[in-house]
């Protein structure tokens, strides 16, 4: 069944309610959004696009994003979301690899887009949603929603590429249905009082989850800036109430530490849904202290969008639980409909407490990687998705992530999980951000090195960092070197790029006497 009908349900139930706001301004009711989406779908078909064709969307957050997504699904087209901040070489690769026949963008991005394209991507038609051509696409009579097969690709998500070249995870209509229903089941009540703020990129989790909100009659609010800025968000939260937003852990930290946070009417904030990268306990505790238990964590990946495990609001609130801190350091329990295991190299389940690869099975798991049978065979085994993440389960079935398997450090035959060392270093009051990587060592194979960003006003403090490690973790795990930097390299979703750090380390190594 076409995923469009997930939204279509709400159109019948709440036609006259506002579905989308641009800042404080209503943009479209559910009925108007449905009409616009099906008109635009007809306009795209008139351009020669046919069911199954891929259509890239490359723009920052804006209301048009949602109508374009809905239009693509209505016309049976497959969306290829592209982060607007990608390098021209990167988006040219995604357009070429996916064979996208059209790309919807904005006039400010169109030039670099056109310059970047080469090879078969040159035939991709560029359409700017802020130019008159776009408005003309709505002249067509609205079309009926195409009855796509539930196994058809609806969302071709290129992995954010913290390692190697991005691969397209083929996400079907069925995957998106189950992702949305699972979100509604697990994330706490969503209703017509809920307002979802689009402050993280719509090309990622925030954009996908938006449909789950609309399904329950909730509205989405796209800030005028299209981005994450507490100065803009706080008045919107205070105005709308019932506010939720998806944020990467670094954004949650920025939000809580922002000078404007005192102006937030805390009860008007419903929930911050965070995930996509590790959140350190010190930051979670600070957020809970400032906001109360308004946090909900998800662990997912592009290959099973937004859906592997979760740490509920209740678990964030249960500070009297004997394992409260361990729970906060975990990514919680398996999501509704997801089977989850921790296994060894032969895919055999490991006992409680033992670290292995996390594998998952469920209706949200991708069909495979786009035109990449080899990578698909590596990732999908007997119906299980190999996540490439390492972790362990506890007696309650709570999952704690260690690291991506590629980030694990093996020093003198012992495993060192960078996350554990980072967690300890993060507890030092002077540390703003930290990342630990393994660098080659002639005797030990690898040794841990920490890249540290200090808070303004704090001097680099290798000695006291060493002391914190000695007090909290085994000696062999402590970094053998500290490199103090102004910033850590991050990708466009705010994830720290350890591959980049390894390149830095190799260069430093070359420079060393
Ligand atoms: P992406 O496919 O770009 O969304 O990246 C997915 C990866 O981000 C996962 O495989 C994890 O390594 C990491 N990740 C996602 N959610 C979390 C979380 N809640 N805590 C820690 N890491 C996470």
Coordinates of C-alpha atoms and ligand atoms in Angstrom, one line a residue:
X1 CA 0.0 0.0 0.0
X2 CA 1.2 3.5 -0.9
X3 CA 2.7 5.3 2.2
X4 CA 0.8 8.4 1.1
X5 CA -2.4 6.9 2.7
X6 CA -0.8 7.2 6.1
X7 CA -1.2 11.0 5.6
X8 CA -4.5 10.5 3.7
X9 CA -6.2 9.1 6.8
X10 CA -5.7 12.4 8.6
X11 CA -7.0 14.4 5.6
X12 CA -10.4 12.6 6.0
X13 CA -10.3 13.1 9.8
X14 CA -9.2 16.7 10.1
X15 CA -9.6 18.4 6.7
X16 CA -9.8 21.9 8.1
X17 CA -7.0 21.8 10.7
X18 CA -3.7 23.4 9.9
X19 CA -1.2 20.7 8.9
X20 CA 1.8 23.0 8.2
X21 CA 3.1 26.3 9.6
X22 CA 5.9 28.4 8.3
X23 CA 7.0 29.9 11.5
X24 CA 3.9 31.3 13.1
X25 CA 2.0 31.5 9.8
X26 CA -0.4 28.8 8.7
X27 CA 0.9 27.3 5.4
X28 CA -1.8 24.7 4.6
X29 CA -4.7 22.7 6.1
X30 CA -4.7 19.0 5.8
X31 CA -7.2 19.3 2.9
X32 CA -5.1 22.0 1.1
X33 CA -1.9 20.0 1.6
X34 CA -3.6 16.9 0.1
X35 CA -4.8 19.0 -2.9
X36 CA -1.4 20.6 -3.4
X37 CA 0.4 17.3 -3.2
X38 CA -1.8 15.6 -5.7
X39 CA -1.7 18.6 -8.1
X40 CA 2.1 18.7 -7.9
X41 CA 2.1 14.9 -8.4
X42 CA 0.1 15.4 -11.6
X43 CA 2.6 18.2 -12.6
X44 CA 5.5 15.9 -12.1
X45 CA 3.8 13.2 -14.2
X46 CA 3.2 15.7 -17.0
X47 CA 7.0 16.4 -17.0
X48 CA 7.4 12.7 -18.0
X49 CA 8.1 11.1 -14.6
X50 CA 6.7 7.7 -14.2
X51 CA 6.1 5.4 -11.1
X52 CA 9.4 4.0 -9.9
X53 CA 11.5 7.0 -11.1
X54 CA 13.8 8.5 -8.5
X55 CA 13.4 12.2 -7.6
X56 CA 16.0 13.9 -5.5
X57 CA 15.1 16.6 -3.0
X58 CA 17.9 18.9 -2.1
X59 CA 16.9 21.9 0.0
X60 CA 17.0 23.1 3.6
X61 CA 13.9 22.8 5.7
X62 CA 10.8 24.5 4.3
X63 CA 7.1 23.8 4.0
X64 CA 7.5 22.9 0.3
X65 CA 9.7 19.9 1.4
X66 CA 6.7 18.1 2.8
X67 CA 4.3 18.8 -0.1
X68 CA 7.1 17.5 -2.5
X69 CA 7.5 14.3 -0.5
X70 CA 3.8 13.7 -0.5
X71 CA 3.6 14.5 -4.2
X72 CA 6.3 12.1 -5.0
X73 CA 4.6 9.3 -3.1
X74 CA 1.2 10.2 -4.6
X75 CA 2.7 9.8 -8.1
X76 CA 4.5 6.5 -7.2
X77 CA 7.9 8.2 -7.4
X78 CA 10.8 7.3 -5.1
X79 CA 12.4 10.2 -3.1
X80 CA 16.2 10.6 -2.8
X81 CA 16.7 13.0 0.0
X82 CA 20.0 14.9 -0.2
X83 CA 21.3 17.0 2.6
X84 CA 21.6 20.6 1.3
X85 CA 25.0 21.0 2.9
X86 CA 26.7 18.3 1.0
X87 CA 29.8 19.0 -1.1
X88 CA 29.0 19.2 -4.9
X89 CA 31.0 16.0 -5.4
X90 CA 28.9 14.2 -2.9
X91 CA 25.5 15.2 -4.2
X92 CA 26.6 14.6 -7.8
X93 CA 27.5 11.1 -6.7
X94 CA 24.1 10.5 -5.1
X95 CA 22.2 11.8 -8.1
X96 CA 24.4 9.7 -10.5
X97 CA 24.2 6.6 -8.4
X98 CA 20.4 6.7 -7.9
X99 CA 19.8 7.7 -11.5
X100 CA 17.4 10.5 -10.2
X101 CA 15.5 11.9 -13.2
X102 CA 14.7 15.2 -11.5
X103 CA 15.9 17.2 -8.5
X104 CA 13.8 19.6 -6.6
X105 CA 15.8 22.3 -5.0
X106 CA 16.0 26.1 -4.4
X107 CA 17.5 28.8 -6.6
X108 CA 20.3 29.4 -4.2
X109 CA 21.5 25.8 -4.5
X110 CA 20.7 25.3 -8.2
X111 CA 23.9 26.8 -9.5
X112 CA 26.3 24.6 -7.5
X113 CA 24.0 21.7 -8.2
X114 CA 24.2 22.2 -12.0
X115 CA 28.0 22.7 -11.9
X116 CA 28.5 19.6 -9.8
X117 CA 26.6 17.2 -12.1
X118 CA 28.5 15.0 -14.5
X119 CA 28.1 11.7 -16.4
X120 CA 24.6 10.3 -16.4
X121 CA 23.6 12.8 -13.7
X122 CA 23.6 15.5 -16.4
X123 CA 20.2 14.4 -17.6
X124 CA 18.7 15.1 -14.2
X125 CA 16.2 17.9 -14.5
X126 CA 16.6 20.7 -12.0
X127 CA 13.4 22.4 -10.6
X128 CA 13.5 25.2 -8.1
X129 CA 10.6 25.4 -5.7
X130 CA 11.1 29.2 -5.3
X131 CA 10.8 30.0 -9.0
X132 CA 7.6 30.4 -11.1
X133 CA 8.2 27.0 -12.9
X134 CA 7.3 25.3 -9.6
X135 CA 4.1 27.2 -9.2
X136 CA 3.1 26.2 -12.8
X137 CA 3.4 22.5 -11.8
X138 CA 0.3 23.1 -9.7
X139 CA -1.9 24.0 -12.7
X140 CA -2.7 20.4 -13.4
X141 CA -5.9 18.7 -12.1
X142 CA -5.1 16.7 -8.9
X143 CA -4.4 13.1 -9.7
X144 CA -5.5 10.0 -7.8
X145 CA -2.8 8.4 -5.6
X146 CA -1.0 5.7 -7.5
X147 CA -1.5 2.3 -5.9
X148 CA 2.1 1.4 -5.4
X149 CA 3.2 -2.0 -4.3
X150 CA 4.2 -2.0 -0.6
X151 CA 7.6 -3.4 -1.6
X152 CA 8.3 -0.5 -4.0
X153 CA 11.1 1.9 -3.0
X154 CA 9.7 5.1 -1.5
X155 CA 12.8 6.6 0.1
X156 CA 16.3 6.0 -1.1
X157 CA 18.5 7.1 1.8
X158 CA 22.2 7.5 1.2
X159 CA 24.0 6.6 4.4
X160 CA 25.7 9.7 5.9
X161 CA 29.1 8.4 4.9
X162 CA 31.1 8.5 8.2
X163 CA 33.0 5.7 6.5
X164 CA 33.6 5.1 2.8
X165 CA 31.2 6.0 -0.1
X166 CA 27.6 6.4 0.7
X167 CA 25.3 3.6 -0.2
X168 CA 21.6 3.9 -0.9
X169 CA 19.4 2.1 1.6
X170 CA 16.2 1.1 -0.3
X171 CA 13.3 1.9 2.0
X172 CA 9.9 0.7 0.8
X173 CA 6.4 1.9 1.4
X174 CA 5.9 -1.0 3.8
X175 CA 9.1 0.0 5.8
X176 CA 7.7 3.6 6.2
X177 CA 4.3 2.4 7.3
X178 CA 5.8 0.3 10.0
X179 CA 8.3 3.0 11.0
X180 CA 5.4 5.5 11.4
X181 CA 3.1 3.0 13.3
X182 CA 6.0 2.0 15.5
X183 CA 6.7 5.6 16.3
X184 CA 3.1 6.3 17.2
X185 CA 3.1 3.2 19.4
X186 CA 6.3 3.9 21.3
X187 CA 6.8 7.7 21.4
X188 CA 3.9 8.6 23.7
X189 CA 0.6 10.2 22.8
X190 CA 0.5 12.3 19.6
X191 CA -2.7 14.2 19.0
X192 CA -4.1 17.4 17.5
X193 CA -2.4 19.4 20.3
X194 CA 1.0 18.2 19.3
X195 CA 3.3 20.5 17.2
X196 CA 6.4 19.0 15.6
X197 CA 9.2 21.6 15.1
X198 CA 11.4 20.9 12.1
X199 CA 14.7 22.0 13.4
X200 CA 16.9 19.0 12.3
X201 CA 17.3 18.3 8.5
X202 CA 14.1 17.1 6.8
X203 CA 16.3 15.0 4.6
X204 CA 16.9 12.7 7.6
X205 CA 14.8 11.4 10.6
X206 CA 13.0 14.6 11.3
X207 CA 11.5 14.7 7.8
X208 CA 10.4 11.1 7.8
X209 CA 8.9 11.2 11.3
X210 CA 6.8 14.2 10.2
X211 CA 4.3 12.0 8.4
X212 CA 3.7 10.0 11.7
X213 CA 2.7 13.3 13.3
X214 CA 0.4 14.3 10.5
X215 CA -1.3 10.9 10.7
X216 CA -2.5 11.7 14.2
X217 CA -3.7 15.2 13.2
X218 CA -0.7 17.0 14.7
X219 CA 0.8 19.9 12.9
X220 CA 4.4 20.5 11.7
X221 CA 6.1 23.9 12.3
X222 CA 9.0 24.8 10.0
X223 CA 10.9 27.7 11.5
X224 CA 11.5 30.6 9.1
X225 CA 15.3 30.0 9.2
X226 CA 14.7 26.3 8.4
X227 CA 17.3 25.4 11.0
X228 CA 18.2 24.9 14.6
X229 CA 18.3 28.2 16.5
X230 CA 17.1 28.3 20.1
X231 CA 16.4 32.1 19.7
X232 CA 13.8 31.2 17.1
X233 CA 12.7 27.9 18.6
X234 CA 11.8 29.0 22.1
X235 CA 9.2 31.6 21.1
X236 CA 7.7 29.0 18.7
X237 CA 7.5 26.4 21.5
X238 CA 6.0 28.9 23.9
X239 CA 3.4 29.9 21.3
X240 CA 2.3 26.5 20.0
X241 CA 2.7 24.3 23.1
X242 CA 2.7 20.5 22.8
X243 CA 6.0 21.0 21.1
X244 CA 8.3 18.1 20.1
X245 CA 11.4 18.1 18.0
X246 CA 13.9 15.7 16.8
X247 CA 17.5 16.7 17.5
X248 CA 21.0 15.2 17.4
X249 CA 22.6 15.0 20.8
X250 CA 24.9 18.0 20.0
X251 CA 21.7 20.1 19.3
X252 CA 20.2 19.0 22.7
X253 CA 23.3 20.2 24.4
X254 CA 23.3 23.5 22.5
X255 CA 19.6 24.0 23.3
X256 CA 20.1 23.4 27.0
X257 CA 23.2 25.5 27.2
X258 CA 21.8 28.4 25.2
X259 CA 21.6 31.8 27.0
X260 CA 17.9 32.0 26.0
X261 CA 16.8 28.8 27.8
X262 CA 15.5 30.8 30.7
X263 CA 12.8 32.2 28.4
X264 CA 11.4 28.7 27.7
X265 CA 8.0 27.9 29.3
X266 CA 9.1 24.4 30.1
X267 CA 5.5 22.8 30.2
X268 CA 5.0 24.0 26.6
X269 CA 7.7 21.6 25.6
X270 CA 6.4 18.1 25.2
X271 CA 9.4 16.0 24.2
X272 CA 12.8 16.2 22.6
X273 CA 13.4 13.1 20.6
X274 CA 17.1 12.7 20.3
X275 CA 19.3 10.2 18.6
X276 CA 21.6 9.6 15.6
X277 CA 24.7 9.6 17.7
X278 CA 25.9 9.1 21.3
X279 CA 24.6 11.3 24.0
X280 CA 26.9 11.4 27.0
X281 CA 25.4 10.9 30.5
X282 CA 26.7 14.3 31.8
X283 CA 24.7 16.0 29.0
X284 CA 21.6 13.9 29.5
X285 CA 21.6 14.7 33.3
X286 CA 22.0 18.4 32.5
X287 CA 19.1 18.3 30.1
X288 CA 16.9 16.4 32.6
X289 CA 17.8 18.9 35.2
X290 CA 16.8 21.9 33.0
X291 CA 13.8 20.4 31.2
X292 CA 12.5 17.6 33.4
X293 CA 11.8 14.2 31.9
X294 CA 11.0 15.5 28.5
X295 CA 13.5 13.3 26.7
X296 CA 13.0 10.3 24.5
X297 CA 15.9 8.6 22.8
X298 CA 15.8 6.6 19.6
X299 CA 18.5 4.4 18.1
X300 CA 18.1 3.6 14.4
X301 CA 20.0 3.8 11.2
X302 CA 19.2 4.6 7.6
X303 CA 18.9 0.9 6.9
X304 CA 16.0 0.6 9.4
X305 CA 14.9 4.2 9.6
X306 CA 14.6 5.6 13.1
X307 CA 13.7 2.1 14.4
X308 CA 15.9 -0.2 16.5
X309 CA 15.5 0.7 20.1
X310 CA 14.3 3.5 22.4
X311 CA 14.7 4.9 25.9
X312 CA 11.3 6.1 26.9
X313 CA 10.3 9.3 28.8
X314 CA 9.4 7.1 31.8
X315 CA 12.9 5.6 31.9
X316 CA 14.4 9.1 31.7
X317 CA 12.2 10.0 34.7
X318 CA 12.9 6.9 36.9
X319 CA 15.8 8.4 38.8
X320 CA 15.2 6.1 41.7
X321 CA 15.8 3.0 39.6
X322 CA 18.9 1.2 40.9
X323 CA 20.4 1.1 37.5
X324 CA 19.3 4.7 36.5
X325 CA 22.7 5.8 35.2
X326 CA 23.3 2.6 33.3
X327 CA 19.9 3.0 31.7
X328 CA 20.7 6.6 30.7
X329 CA 23.9 5.4 29.1
X330 CA 22.0 2.8 27.1
X331 CA 19.8 3.1 24.0
X332 CA 17.0 1.3 25.8
X333 CA 14.9 -1.6 24.7
X334 CA 13.8 -3.0 21.3
X335 CA 11.2 -0.9 19.5
X336 CA 7.7 -2.5 19.0
X337 CA 7.9 -5.0 16.2
X338 CA 11.7 -5.2 16.2
X339 CA 13.7 -8.3 17.2
X340 CA 17.2 -7.5 18.3
X341 CA 20.2 -9.6 19.1
X342 CA 23.8 -9.2 20.0
X343 CA 25.9 -11.8 18.2
X344 CA 29.4 -13.1 17.6
X345 CA 31.1 -13.3 14.2
X346 CA 29.1 -16.5 13.4
X347 CA 25.8 -14.7 14.1
X348 CA 25.4 -16.7 17.3
X349 CA 23.6 -14.9 20.2
X350 CA 25.9 -13.8 23.0
X351 CA 25.1 -14.0 26.7
X352 CA 24.0 -10.9 28.7
X353 CA 26.8 -8.4 29.2
X354 CA 29.0 -9.6 26.3
X355 CA 29.8 -7.2 23.5
X356 CA 29.1 -8.2 20.0
X357 CA 27.5 -6.9 16.8
X358 CA 23.9 -5.8 17.0
X359 CA 21.6 -7.4 14.5
X360 CA 17.9 -6.6 14.0
X361 CA 14.9 -8.0 12.2
X362 CA 11.6 -6.4 11.5
X363 CA 9.3 -4.7 9.0
X364 CA 11.3 -1.5 8.9
X365 CA 14.5 -3.2 7.6
X366 CA 15.5 -2.1 4.1
X367 CA 15.1 -4.2 1.0
X368 CA 18.8 -3.9 0.4
X369 CA 21.3 -1.3 -1.0
X370 CA 20.5 0.3 -4.2
X371 CA 22.1 -1.7 -7.1
X372 CA 24.8 -3.1 -4.8
X373 CA 24.2 -6.8 -4.4
X374 CA 27.6 -7.3 -2.7
X375 CA 26.9 -4.7 0.0
X376 CA 23.4 -6.0 0.4
X377 CA 24.6 -9.6 0.9
X378 CA 27.1 -8.3 3.5
X379 CA 24.4 -6.4 5.5
X380 CA 21.4 -8.7 5.2
X381 CA 21.8 -12.3 6.4
X382 CA 18.8 -14.7 6.8
X383 CA 16.4 -11.8 7.3
X384 CA 18.7 -10.0 9.8
X385 CA 20.3 -6.7 9.3
X386 CA 23.9 -6.4 10.5
X387 CA 24.1 -2.9 11.9
X388 CA 27.9 -2.7 12.1
X389 CA 27.3 -1.3 15.7
X390 CA 28.8 -3.0 18.7
X391 CA 26.9 -3.3 22.0
X392 CA 25.6 -5.5 24.8
X393 CA 22.3 -6.4 26.4
X394 CA 21.7 -6.4 30.1
X395 CA 19.3 -8.5 32.2
X396 CA 16.4 -6.2 31.5
X397 CA 16.9 -6.4 27.8
X398 CA 18.4 -2.9 27.6
X399 CA 20.9 -2.3 24.9
X400 CA 24.1 -0.3 25.5
X401 CA 26.0 0.7 22.4
X402 CA 29.8 0.6 22.4
X403 CA 30.9 1.8 19.0
X404 CA 30.8 1.2 15.3
X405 CA 32.8 -2.0 14.8
X406 CA 35.2 0.0 12.7
X407 CA 35.9 2.3 15.7
X408 CA 36.8 -0.4 18.1
X409 CA 40.5 -0.1 19.3
X410 CA 42.5 -3.2 19.8
X411 CA 45.6 -2.5 21.8
X412 CA 47.9 -5.3 22.8
X413 CA 45.1 -7.8 22.1
X414 CA 42.7 -6.0 24.5
X415 CA 39.5 -4.3 23.3
X416 CA 39.1 -0.6 24.1
X417 CA 35.7 0.9 23.4
X418 CA 36.2 4.6 22.6
X419 CA 32.7 5.4 23.8
X420 CA 33.6 4.3 27.4
X421 CA 36.8 6.4 27.4
X422 CA 34.9 9.4 25.9
X423 CA 32.2 9.1 28.6
X424 CA 34.8 9.3 31.3
X425 CA 36.6 12.3 29.7
X426 CA 33.3 14.0 29.1
X427 CA 32.8 14.1 32.9
X428 CA 35.7 16.5 33.3
X429 CA 34.2 20.0 33.7
X430 CA 36.5 21.6 31.2
X431 CA 35.7 19.3 28.4
X432 CA 33.2 20.4 25.7
X433 CA 33.6 17.6 23.2
X434 CA 35.9 14.6 22.9
X435 CA 36.5 11.8 20.5
X436 CA 38.9 8.9 21.0
X437 CA 40.4 6.9 18.1
X438 CA 42.9 4.2 17.7
X439 CA 46.2 5.0 15.9
X440 CA 48.7 2.4 14.7
X441 CA 51.4 1.5 17.2
X442 CA 54.4 -0.7 16.3
X443 CA 54.3 -2.7 19.6
X444 CA 50.6 -2.7 20.6
X445 CA 48.9 -2.7 17.2
X446 CA 46.9 0.4 18.2
X447 CA 46.9 3.0 20.9
X448 CA 44.1 5.3 22.0
X449 CA 44.4 9.0 21.3
X450 CA 41.9 11.6 22.5
X451 CA 41.0 14.7 20.5
X452 CA 39.6 17.2 22.9
X453 CA 37.7 20.5 22.6
X454 CA 37.8 22.5 25.9
X455 CA 35.1 24.9 27.0
X456 CA 35.9 28.5 26.5
X457 CA 38.1 29.8 29.4
X458 CA 39.5 26.3 30.2
X459 CA 43.1 25.6 29.5
X460 CA 44.1 22.3 27.9
X461 CA 44.6 20.0 30.8
X462 CA 46.2 16.7 29.8
X463 CA 47.2 16.0 33.4
X464 CA 43.8 16.3 35.0
X465 CA 42.3 14.3 32.1
X466 CA 44.8 11.6 32.8
X467 CA 43.7 11.7 36.4
X468 CA 40.0 11.3 35.6
X469 CA 40.9 8.2 33.5
X470 CA 43.0 6.7 36.2
X471 CA 40.2 7.2 38.7
X472 CA 37.6 5.6 36.5
X473 CA 38.9 3.1 33.9
X474 CA 41.6 0.5 33.5
X475 CA 45.0 1.9 32.8
X476 CA 45.4 0.3 29.4
X477 CA 42.3 2.1 28.2
X478 CA 43.5 5.6 28.9
X479 CA 44.6 7.7 26.0
X480 CA 48.3 7.8 25.4
X481 CA 48.1 11.2 23.9
X482 CA 45.8 14.2 24.1
X483 CA 45.4 16.5 21.1
X484 CA 43.6 19.8 21.9
X485 CA 41.6 21.2 19.0
X486 CA 39.2 24.1 18.4
X487 CA 36.6 21.9 16.7
X488 CA 36.0 18.2 15.9
X489 CA 35.3 17.3 12.3
X490 CA 31.6 16.6 11.8
X491 CA 29.4 15.5 8.9
X492 CA 26.3 17.4 7.9
X493 CA 24.1 15.6 10.5
X494 CA 26.5 16.7 13.3
X495 CA 28.2 13.3 13.6
X496 CA 31.8 13.3 14.5
X497 CA 33.9 12.0 11.6
X498 CA 36.4 9.5 13.1
X499 CA 37.7 8.7 9.6
X500 CA 38.8 12.3 9.3
X501 CA 40.4 12.2 12.8
X502 CA 42.3 9.1 11.7
X503 CA 43.6 11.1 8.7
X504 CA 44.6 14.0 11.0
X505 CA 46.4 11.4 13.2
X506 CA 48.3 10.0 10.3
X507 CA 49.4 13.4 9.2
X508 CA 50.5 14.3 12.7
X509 CA 52.4 11.0 12.8
X510 CA 54.2 11.9 9.6
X511 CA 55.2 15.2 11.2
X512 CA 56.5 13.7 14.4
X513 CA 60.3 13.4 14.6
Ligands
LIG1 P1 22.6 7.0 10.0 O1 22.3 5.8 9.1 O2 23.3 8.1 9.3 O3 21.3 7.5 10.6 O4 23.6 6.6 11.2 C1 23.2 5.5 12.0 C2 24.2 5.3 13.0 O5 24.3 6.3 14.0 C3 23.9 4.0 13.9 O6 24.3 2.8 13.2 C4 24.7 4.3 15.1 O7 26.1 4.0 15.0 C5 24.5 5.8 15.3 N1 23.4 6.1 16.2 C6 22.1 6.2 15.8 N2 21.3 6.5 16.9 C7 22.1 6.5 18.0 C8 21.9 6.6 19.4 N3 20.7 6.9 19.9 N4 23.1 6.5 20.2 C9 24.3 6.3 19.7 N5 24.5 6.1 18.4 C10 23.5 6.2 17.5

